[in-house]
Structure formats: C-alpha cells, structure tokens
Amino acid sequence: MTYQQNPAQPGQQPPPPGMYAPPPKKMSAGAKAGIGCGGAVGVIVVLAVIGAAIGGGGAASDAGKPDKVAAAPKQERQAKEDAKPAKEKRKAPASQADRFKAFVKKSGTAAEKSAIAHVTKVQGADEQNDILDSVDVYTDFTGGLMGPHQSEGKLIASAFADWKDSKNGLVTIYDAKGEILSNGNF
C-alpha cells in the first residue's frame, strides 16, 4: 500500500515509511457560519426570482395602466365621497362588544337584552383556533361571583354561546372591579 507523502521541506526529515499523512485541517466555526449564511441568502434570492416570475414582475406589469386614483383630482374624489349615501361611506369597524350587543339585540331574549346593556368590553372573540378559545367579557355590574348580578352574568355567557361557536371555548364574565361574575362554555 502506498501513501502520499508531503514533499520534503528544508530542515525537516521525511516521515518514516508506513506513517499516515497528517489529516486535513477542519473548517473553523466562522467559515461554517459564512457558508451557511451564504446558502440561506442563495435560497432567498432563488425564491425572490421565482416569486417575481410567478407574480408577473410587480410594478413593471402595471406600468402601462393608468392609475385611476392618481388620475382623479383630490376635489373630484372628495365630491364623489360626499355624494354617497350614509350607508355606503366607510365606517370604522365595530368593536367586538358592539357586534356582540348587535347580535343579542337582534336575536336575544328580553332578559338577555337587558343584561347585555351592561357589557362594556369584549376581548378575544376574534382570535379563535378551536383548541383553547378564551374570551373575556367585561361589565359594569358589581358584586363578583356571589353578588346579586351572577344570574345576569350567566345570561351574558349563554348569549355569547349563541353568538360564537368553538370546540373548546370558555367565556368569562367580569364585573366592574375585574372579579369573575360568571363563566360558561361556547
């Protein structure tokens, strides 16, 4: 078996026959990180090229089309907005509490409608994933779980269950001081 030997350098003895050549140097951590980052940048560049090809080139494809918003003078756009009926004008999205109250006013019982008038805030009704949905409803009632408004809290929880559905939801009703008034599944 023949092994490759390094050429002799002045002042050094050649290695004795049968000895292995020294192992090659390993890459430093900085070199490995540089190669890894370079590969990540390369992947991003490839994805950007593919996205540009699929997306049609972005601004270049719209260059020949006139911009309708920019073409209309500001006064003309304002006049068109003012001419729209009140229903068609853009409104700020209603809060979760307002949407909940509107639902109960439309389809709730008289007792639920009375109780829902005390709701001040709803949190978490929009973020549902059916794994663990937790919604907090705040009211202006006082007294907590053992207080005089516990039954109204149950009505609010029941109305919430009619409004939203979840495989694993819990609605908690709080009083004005932040104490639990009631809770229920939805």
JSON list of N, CA and C in Angstrom, two decimals, residues 87 89-100 102 122 126 163:
[
{"chain": "A", "resi": 87, "resn": "LYS", "atom": "N", "xyz": [-74.96, 55.00, 4.22]},
{"chain": "A", "resi": 87, "resn": "LYS", "atom": "CA", "xyz": [-74.70, 53.57, 4.36]},
{"chain": "A", "resi": 87, "resn": "LYS", "atom": "C", "xyz": [-73.43, 53.16, 3.62]},
{"chain": "A", "resi": 89, "resn": "LYS", "atom": "N", "xyz": [-70.74, 55.01, 2.94]},
{"chain": "A", "resi": 89, "resn": "LYS", "atom": "CA", "xyz": [-69.50, 55.61, 3.41]},
{"chain": "A", "resi": 89, "resn": "LYS", "atom": "C", "xyz": [-68.77, 54.61, 4.30]},
{"chain": "A", "resi": 90, "resn": "ARG", "atom": "N", "xyz": [-67.47, 54.66, 4.23]},
{"chain": "A", "resi": 90, "resn": "ARG", "atom": "CA", "xyz": [-66.68, 53.73, 5.02]},
{"chain": "A", "resi": 90, "resn": "ARG", "atom": "C", "xyz": [-66.81, 54.07, 6.49]},
{"chain": "A", "resi": 91, "resn": "LYS", "atom": "N", "xyz": [-67.03, 53.00, 7.27]},
{"chain": "A", "resi": 91, "resn": "LYS", "atom": "CA", "xyz": [-67.14, 53.16, 8.71]},
{"chain": "A", "resi": 91, "resn": "LYS", "atom": "C", "xyz": [-65.97, 52.45, 9.36]},
{"chain": "A", "resi": 92, "resn": "ALA", "atom": "N", "xyz": [-65.61, 52.91, 10.53]},
{"chain": "A", "resi": 92, "resn": "ALA", "atom": "CA", "xyz": [-64.61, 52.19, 11.30]},
{"chain": "A", "resi": 92, "resn": "ALA", "atom": "C", "xyz": [-65.23, 50.88, 11.75]},
{"chain": "A", "resi": 93, "resn": "PRO", "atom": "N", "xyz": [-64.44, 49.80, 11.74]},
{"chain": "A", "resi": 93, "resn": "PRO", "atom": "CA", "xyz": [-65.01, 48.52, 12.15]},
{"chain": "A", "resi": 93, "resn": "PRO", "atom": "C", "xyz": [-65.53, 48.59, 13.59]},
{"chain": "A", "resi": 94, "resn": "ALA", "atom": "N", "xyz": [-66.67, 47.97, 13.80]},
{"chain": "A", "resi": 94, "resn": "ALA", "atom": "CA", "xyz": [-67.28, 47.97, 15.13]},
{"chain": "A", "resi": 94, "resn": "ALA", "atom": "C", "xyz": [-66.44, 47.12, 16.08]},
{"chain": "A", "resi": 95, "resn": "SER", "atom": "N", "xyz": [-66.46, 47.48, 17.35]},
{"chain": "A", "resi": 95, "resn": "SER", "atom": "CA", "xyz": [-65.71, 46.71, 18.33]},
{"chain": "A", "resi": 95, "resn": "SER", "atom": "C", "xyz": [-66.40, 45.37, 18.55]},
{"chain": "A", "resi": 96, "resn": "GLN", "atom": "N", "xyz": [-65.69, 44.46, 19.19]},
{"chain": "A", "resi": 96, "resn": "GLN", "atom": "CA", "xyz": [-66.25, 43.14, 19.48]},
{"chain": "A", "resi": 96, "resn": "GLN", "atom": "C", "xyz": [-67.49, 43.28, 20.36]},
{"chain": "A", "resi": 97, "resn": "ALA", "atom": "N", "xyz": [-67.44, 44.20, 21.31]},
{"chain": "A", "resi": 97, "resn": "ALA", "atom": "CA", "xyz": [-68.59, 44.41, 22.20]},
{"chain": "A", "resi": 97, "resn": "ALA", "atom": "C", "xyz": [-69.79, 44.92, 21.42]},
{"chain": "A", "resi": 98, "resn": "ASP", "atom": "N", "xyz": [-69.56, 45.84, 20.48]},
{"chain": "A", "resi": 98, "resn": "ASP", "atom": "CA", "xyz": [-70.68, 46.37, 19.68]},
{"chain": "A", "resi": 98, "resn": "ASP", "atom": "C", "xyz": [-71.29, 45.29, 18.80]},
{"chain": "A", "resi": 99, "resn": "ARG", "atom": "N", "xyz": [-70.46, 44.44, 18.21]},
{"chain": "A", "resi": 99, "resn": "ARG", "atom": "CA", "xyz": [-71.00, 43.35, 17.37]},
{"chain": "A", "resi": 99, "resn": "ARG", "atom": "C", "xyz": [-71.78, 42.35, 18.23]},
{"chain": "A", "resi": 100, "resn": "PHE", "atom": "N", "xyz": [-71.27, 42.06, 19.42]},
{"chain": "A", "resi": 100, "resn": "PHE", "atom": "CA", "xyz": [-71.97, 41.14, 20.33]},
{"chain": "A", "resi": 100, "resn": "PHE", "atom": "C", "xyz": [-73.32, 41.72, 20.74]},
{"chain": "A", "resi": 102, "resn": "ALA", "atom": "N", "xyz": [-75.11, 43.94, 19.15]},
{"chain": "A", "resi": 102, "resn": "ALA", "atom": "CA", "xyz": [-76.00, 43.96, 17.98]},
{"chain": "A", "resi": 102, "resn": "ALA", "atom": "C", "xyz": [-76.61, 42.59, 17.74]},
{"chain": "A", "resi": 122, "resn": "VAL", "atom": "N", "xyz": [-65.38, 43.44, 25.20]},
{"chain": "A", "resi": 122, "resn": "VAL", "atom": "CA", "xyz": [-65.22, 42.02, 24.88]},
{"chain": "A", "resi": 122, "resn": "VAL", "atom": "C", "xyz": [-63.81, 41.84, 24.32]},
{"chain": "A", "resi": 126, "resn": "ASP", "atom": "N", "xyz": [-62.36, 37.46, 18.47]},
{"chain": "A", "resi": 126, "resn": "ASP", "atom": "CA", "xyz": [-61.94, 37.35, 17.08]},
{"chain": "A", "resi": 126, "resn": "ASP", "atom": "C", "xyz": [-60.84, 36.32, 16.87]},
{"chain": "A", "resi": 163, "resn": "TRP", "atom": "N", "xyz": [-73.80, 33.36, 20.06]},
{"chain": "A", "resi": 163, "resn": "TRP", "atom": "CA", "xyz": [-73.15, 34.21, 19.07]},
{"chain": "A", "resi": 163, "resn": "TRP", "atom": "C", "xyz": [-71.93, 33.53, 18.45]}
]
